[in-house]
Coordinates of C-alpha atoms and ligand atoms in Angstrom, one line a residue:
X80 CA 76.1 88.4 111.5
X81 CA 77.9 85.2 111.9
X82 CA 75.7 82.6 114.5
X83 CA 77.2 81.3 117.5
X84 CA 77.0 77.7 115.4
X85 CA 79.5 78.8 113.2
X86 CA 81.8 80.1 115.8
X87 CA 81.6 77.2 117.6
X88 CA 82.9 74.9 114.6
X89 CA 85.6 77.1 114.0
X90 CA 86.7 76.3 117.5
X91 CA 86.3 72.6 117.4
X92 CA 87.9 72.9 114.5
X93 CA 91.1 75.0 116.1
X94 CA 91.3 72.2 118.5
X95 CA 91.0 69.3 116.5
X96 CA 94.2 67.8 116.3
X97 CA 93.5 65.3 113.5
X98 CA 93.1 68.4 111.2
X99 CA 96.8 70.1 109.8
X100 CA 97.9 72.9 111.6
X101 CA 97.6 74.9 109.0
X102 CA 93.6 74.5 108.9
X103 CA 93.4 74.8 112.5
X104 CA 96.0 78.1 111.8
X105 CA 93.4 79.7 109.4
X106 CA 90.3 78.5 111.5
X107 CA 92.3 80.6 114.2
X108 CA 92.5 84.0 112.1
X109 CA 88.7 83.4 111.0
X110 CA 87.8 83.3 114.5
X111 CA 90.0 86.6 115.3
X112 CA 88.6 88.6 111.9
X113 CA 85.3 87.4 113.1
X114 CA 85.3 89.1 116.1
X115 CA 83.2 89.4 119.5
X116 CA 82.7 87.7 122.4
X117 CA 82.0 84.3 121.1
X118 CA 84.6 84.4 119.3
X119 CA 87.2 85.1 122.0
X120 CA 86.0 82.0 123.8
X121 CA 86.7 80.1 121.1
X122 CA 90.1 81.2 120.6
X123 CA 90.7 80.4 124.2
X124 CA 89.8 76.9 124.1
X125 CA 92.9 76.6 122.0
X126 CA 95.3 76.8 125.5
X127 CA 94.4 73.2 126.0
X128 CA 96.2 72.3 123.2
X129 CA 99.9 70.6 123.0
X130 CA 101.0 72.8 120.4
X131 CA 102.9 76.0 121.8
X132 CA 102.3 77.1 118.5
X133 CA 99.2 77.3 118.3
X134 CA 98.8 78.7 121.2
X135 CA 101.3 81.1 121.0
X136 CA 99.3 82.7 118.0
X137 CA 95.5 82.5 120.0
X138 CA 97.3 84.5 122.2
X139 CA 98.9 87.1 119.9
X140 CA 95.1 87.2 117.8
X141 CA 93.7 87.9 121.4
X142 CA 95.7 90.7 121.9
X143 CA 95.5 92.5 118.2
X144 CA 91.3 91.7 118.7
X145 CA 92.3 94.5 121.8
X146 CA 89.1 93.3 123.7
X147 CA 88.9 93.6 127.3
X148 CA 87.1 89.9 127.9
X149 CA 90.2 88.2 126.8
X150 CA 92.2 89.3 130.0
X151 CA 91.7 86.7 132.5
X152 CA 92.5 84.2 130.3
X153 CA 95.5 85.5 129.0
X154 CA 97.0 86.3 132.7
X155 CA 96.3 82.7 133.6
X156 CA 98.6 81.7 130.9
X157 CA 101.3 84.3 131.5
X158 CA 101.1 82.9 135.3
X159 CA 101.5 79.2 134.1
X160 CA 105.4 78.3 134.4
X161 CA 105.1 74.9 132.9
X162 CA 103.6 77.3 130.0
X163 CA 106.0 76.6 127.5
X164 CA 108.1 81.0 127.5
X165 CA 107.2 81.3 123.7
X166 CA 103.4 81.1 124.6
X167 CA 103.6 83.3 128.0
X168 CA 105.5 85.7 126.3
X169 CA 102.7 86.0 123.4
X170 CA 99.8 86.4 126.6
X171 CA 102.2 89.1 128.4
X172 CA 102.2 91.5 124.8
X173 CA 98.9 90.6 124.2
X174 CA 98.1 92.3 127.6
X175 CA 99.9 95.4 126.4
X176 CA 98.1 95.5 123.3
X177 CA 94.7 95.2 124.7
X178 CA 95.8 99.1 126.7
X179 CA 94.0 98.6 129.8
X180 CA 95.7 99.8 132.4
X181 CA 93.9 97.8 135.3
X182 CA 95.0 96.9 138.7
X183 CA 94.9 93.4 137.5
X184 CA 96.7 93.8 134.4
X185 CA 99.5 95.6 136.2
X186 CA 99.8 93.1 139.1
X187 CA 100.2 90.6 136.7
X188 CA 103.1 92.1 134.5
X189 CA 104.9 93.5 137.3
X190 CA 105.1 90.0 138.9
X191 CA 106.4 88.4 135.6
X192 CA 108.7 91.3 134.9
X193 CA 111.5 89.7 136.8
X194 CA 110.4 85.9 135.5
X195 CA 113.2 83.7 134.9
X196 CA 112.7 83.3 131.1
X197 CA 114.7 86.7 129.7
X198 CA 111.7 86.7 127.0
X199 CA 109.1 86.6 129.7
X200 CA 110.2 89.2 131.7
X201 CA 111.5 91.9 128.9
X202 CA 107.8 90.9 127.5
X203 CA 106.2 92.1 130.6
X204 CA 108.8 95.2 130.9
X205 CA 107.9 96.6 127.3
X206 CA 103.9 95.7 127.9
X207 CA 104.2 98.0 131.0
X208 CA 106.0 100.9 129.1
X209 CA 103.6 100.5 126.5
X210 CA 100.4 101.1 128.9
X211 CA 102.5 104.3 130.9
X212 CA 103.4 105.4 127.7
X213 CA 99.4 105.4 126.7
X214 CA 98.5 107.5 129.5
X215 CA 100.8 110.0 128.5
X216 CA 99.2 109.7 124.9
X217 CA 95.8 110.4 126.7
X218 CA 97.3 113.4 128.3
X219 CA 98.6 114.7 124.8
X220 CA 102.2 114.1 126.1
X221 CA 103.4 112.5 123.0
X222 CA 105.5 113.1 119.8
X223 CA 104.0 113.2 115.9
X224 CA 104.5 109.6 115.1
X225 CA 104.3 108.0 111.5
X226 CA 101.7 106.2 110.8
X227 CA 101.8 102.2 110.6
X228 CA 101.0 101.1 107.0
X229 CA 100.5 97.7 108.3
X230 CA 97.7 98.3 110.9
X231 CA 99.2 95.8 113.7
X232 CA 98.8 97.1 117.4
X233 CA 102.7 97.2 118.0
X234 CA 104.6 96.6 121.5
X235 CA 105.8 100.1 120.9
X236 CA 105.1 103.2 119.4
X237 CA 107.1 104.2 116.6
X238 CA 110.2 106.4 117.1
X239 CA 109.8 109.9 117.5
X240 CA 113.2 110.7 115.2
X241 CA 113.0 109.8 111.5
X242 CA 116.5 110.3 111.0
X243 CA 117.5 106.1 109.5
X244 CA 121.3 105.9 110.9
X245 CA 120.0 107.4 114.5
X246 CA 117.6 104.5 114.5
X247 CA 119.8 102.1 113.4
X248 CA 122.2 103.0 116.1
X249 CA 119.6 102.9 118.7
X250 CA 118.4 99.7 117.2
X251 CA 121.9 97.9 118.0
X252 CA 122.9 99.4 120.7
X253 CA 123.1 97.0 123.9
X254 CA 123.2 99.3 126.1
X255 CA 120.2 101.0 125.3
X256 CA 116.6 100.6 126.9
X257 CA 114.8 97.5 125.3
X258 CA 111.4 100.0 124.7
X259 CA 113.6 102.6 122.8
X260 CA 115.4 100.3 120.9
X261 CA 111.4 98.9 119.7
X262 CA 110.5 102.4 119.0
X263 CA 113.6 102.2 116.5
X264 CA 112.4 99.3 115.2
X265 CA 108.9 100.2 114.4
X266 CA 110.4 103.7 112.7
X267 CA 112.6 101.5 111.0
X268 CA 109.6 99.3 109.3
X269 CA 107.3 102.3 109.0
X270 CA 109.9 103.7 107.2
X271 CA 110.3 100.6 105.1
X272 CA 113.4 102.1 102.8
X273 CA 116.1 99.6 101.8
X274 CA 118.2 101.5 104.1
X275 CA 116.4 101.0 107.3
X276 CA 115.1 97.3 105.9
X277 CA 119.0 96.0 106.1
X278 CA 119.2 97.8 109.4
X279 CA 116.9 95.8 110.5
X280 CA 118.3 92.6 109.1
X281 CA 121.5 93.7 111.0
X282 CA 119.2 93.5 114.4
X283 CA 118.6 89.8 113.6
X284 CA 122.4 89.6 115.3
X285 CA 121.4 91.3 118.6
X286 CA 121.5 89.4 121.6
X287 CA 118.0 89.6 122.9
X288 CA 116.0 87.0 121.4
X289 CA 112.8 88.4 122.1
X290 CA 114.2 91.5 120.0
X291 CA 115.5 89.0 117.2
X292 CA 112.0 87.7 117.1
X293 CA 109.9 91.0 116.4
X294 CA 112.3 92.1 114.3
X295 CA 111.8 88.8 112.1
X296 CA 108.0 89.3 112.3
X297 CA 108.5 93.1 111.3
X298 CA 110.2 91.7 107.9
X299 CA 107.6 89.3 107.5
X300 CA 105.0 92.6 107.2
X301 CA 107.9 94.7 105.2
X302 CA 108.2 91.6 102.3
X303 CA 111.1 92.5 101.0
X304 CA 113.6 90.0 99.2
X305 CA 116.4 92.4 100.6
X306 CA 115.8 90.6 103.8
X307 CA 115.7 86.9 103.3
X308 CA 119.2 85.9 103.3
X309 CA 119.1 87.3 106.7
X310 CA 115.9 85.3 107.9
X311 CA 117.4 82.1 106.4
X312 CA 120.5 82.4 108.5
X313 CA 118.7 82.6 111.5
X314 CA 116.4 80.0 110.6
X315 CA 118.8 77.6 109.4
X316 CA 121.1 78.1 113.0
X317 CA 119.7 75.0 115.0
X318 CA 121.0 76.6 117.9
X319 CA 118.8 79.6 117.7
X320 CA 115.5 80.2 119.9
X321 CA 113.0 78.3 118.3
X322 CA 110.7 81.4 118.5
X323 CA 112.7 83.5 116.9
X324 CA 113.7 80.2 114.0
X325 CA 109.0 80.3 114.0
X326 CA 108.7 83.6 113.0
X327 CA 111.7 83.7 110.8
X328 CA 110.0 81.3 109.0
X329 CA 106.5 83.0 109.0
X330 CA 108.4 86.0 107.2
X331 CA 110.0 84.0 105.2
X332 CA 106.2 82.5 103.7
X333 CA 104.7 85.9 103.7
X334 CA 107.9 87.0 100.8
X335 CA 106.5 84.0 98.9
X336 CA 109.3 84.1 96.7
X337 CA 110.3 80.2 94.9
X338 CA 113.6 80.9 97.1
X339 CA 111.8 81.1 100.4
X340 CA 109.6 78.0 99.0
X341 CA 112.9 76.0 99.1
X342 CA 114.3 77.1 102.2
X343 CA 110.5 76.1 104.1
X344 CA 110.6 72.7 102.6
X345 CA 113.9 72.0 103.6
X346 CA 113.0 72.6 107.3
X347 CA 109.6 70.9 107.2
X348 CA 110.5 68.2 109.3
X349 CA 112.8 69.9 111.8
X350 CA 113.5 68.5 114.8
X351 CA 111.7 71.2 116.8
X352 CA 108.1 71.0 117.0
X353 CA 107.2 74.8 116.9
X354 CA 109.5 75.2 113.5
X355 CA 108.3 72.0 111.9
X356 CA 105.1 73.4 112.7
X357 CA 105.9 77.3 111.2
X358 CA 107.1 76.3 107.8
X359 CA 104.1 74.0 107.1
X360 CA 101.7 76.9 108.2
X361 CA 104.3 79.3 106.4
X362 CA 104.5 77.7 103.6
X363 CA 100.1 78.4 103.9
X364 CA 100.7 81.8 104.1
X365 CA 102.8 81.6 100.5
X366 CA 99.8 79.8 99.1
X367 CA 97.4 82.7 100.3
X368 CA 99.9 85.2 99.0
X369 CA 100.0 84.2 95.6
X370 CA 96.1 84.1 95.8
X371 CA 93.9 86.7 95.6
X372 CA 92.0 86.1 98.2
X373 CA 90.3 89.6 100.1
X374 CA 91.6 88.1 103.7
X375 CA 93.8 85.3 105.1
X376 CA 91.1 82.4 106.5
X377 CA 88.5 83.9 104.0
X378 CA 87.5 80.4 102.9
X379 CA 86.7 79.1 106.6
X380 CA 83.8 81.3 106.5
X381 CA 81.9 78.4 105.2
X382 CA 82.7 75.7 107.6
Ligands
FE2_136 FE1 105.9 87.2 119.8
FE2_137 FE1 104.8 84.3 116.5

């Protein structure tokens, strides 16, 4: 039983902006392994902060913590339009994650469903097929689905069909509906084959960027070298969405390959806050992957 002592200096700690991000970064996945109530508020105090990467990620820990007391908190920031889109975006998933299908939830996605940020409103769109498509899973109305090796709760279930150039086609094609084409995806990475990993690296070219984005963070879980070339394009193009250039480079620190080391330290002073920000907390997550330690943020646990 961790005291509420502890919890608390993990949060002061999240918000202290003398400390690197990457400290406050791990003091942030301490907090969300951690658990619980107390916990939660802490993570929230983190919406005060400048950084829309930080709180991009308390959000998206809010949302995989799937706990019902982090709601209010997390529509208020998907309602905020001086909110920078990358952190809205993160609260309006994390509502689909958390699976509540409440009166309040839905009110709230269905308004920003139309927002003026494209990654905003197809956020909102694919939370809302994610909760309808929930009920049906309560009502037995759905498919045998592979299993996720990775244990992330996912925008989307995993495509029914197995079958890797169907997916892939699905995956690319424009004209398909965005929640399909994220069930395609997450077959695709449960599938996890060279095959369907350079399908996926051929997705990084689509024109949503929301759908650039996951499909970045799904090669950061998959770790294969297959796909770096790919991420470093899209991290390298200066005039690509910086949250899809952040979790290009997240990926690119979880493959922890000397490569990837040299690609993060070039970008380590980029001109854009949230990817100067992502390499120095990627390059983090390379120093916790050649480690052996039992979780990321394990250390903080002493604080
Ligand atoms: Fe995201
Ligand atoms: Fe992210």
């Amino acid at each position: 039983m961790v005291d509420a002592e502890k919890l608390n200096k993990l949060g002061d700690l999240l918000v202290d902006q003398s400390v690197p991000m990457k400290a406050r970064y791990r003091a942030l996945f301490t907090l969300k392994n951690l658990g619980g109530k107390e916990a939660i508020l802490n993570i929230t105090k983190g919406f005060t902060d400048p950084s829309a990467l930080l709180k991009h990620e308390c959000a998206y820990c809010l949302g995989q913590m799937q706990d019902s007391s982090a709601i209010d908190p997390l529509i208020e920031v998907l309602g905020n339009k001086s909110e920078d889109p990358m952190v809205r975006h993160e609260a309006g998933e994390a509502l689909g994650a958390i699976g509540l299908n409440t009166e309040k939830v839905t009110k709230a996605l269905t308004e920003f469903a139309s927002d003026s940020h494209q990654e905003v409103a197809e956020t909102c769109q694919l939370a809302l097929a994610r909760l309808e498509w929930l009920e049906k899973k309560k009502q037995n109305l759905v498919e045998n689905l592979s299993d996720n090796p990775y244990f992330s709760v996912d925008p989307a279930p995993p495509d029914a069909n197995r079958d890797i150039p169907f997916l892939r086609q699905k995956l690319l094609n424009e004209e398909e509906n965005m929640f399909e084409r994220y069930r395609a995806m997450f077959q695709l990475r449960n599938d996890g084959s060279d095959q369907a990993i350079l399908a996926l690296c051929d997705g990084l070219k689509c024109k949503s960027a929301l759908f650039r984005h996951e499909i970045a963070y799904v090669l950061g879980q998959i770790q294969s070298p297959l796909s770096i070339e790919a991420l470093r394009v899209n991290l390298e193009d200066n005039n690509e969405n910086h949250m899809v250039r952040h979790e290009c480079a997240e990926a690119l620190g979880a493959l922890a390959t000397d490569e990837c080391v040299n690609i993060l330290n070039r970008y380590l002073n980029d001109k854009e806050q949230v990817v100067k920000e992502s390499c120095e907390v990627a390059l983090d997550i390379t120093d916790y992957e050649k480690s052996n330690d039992f979780q990321y943020a394990n250390g903080l646990l002493t604080v």
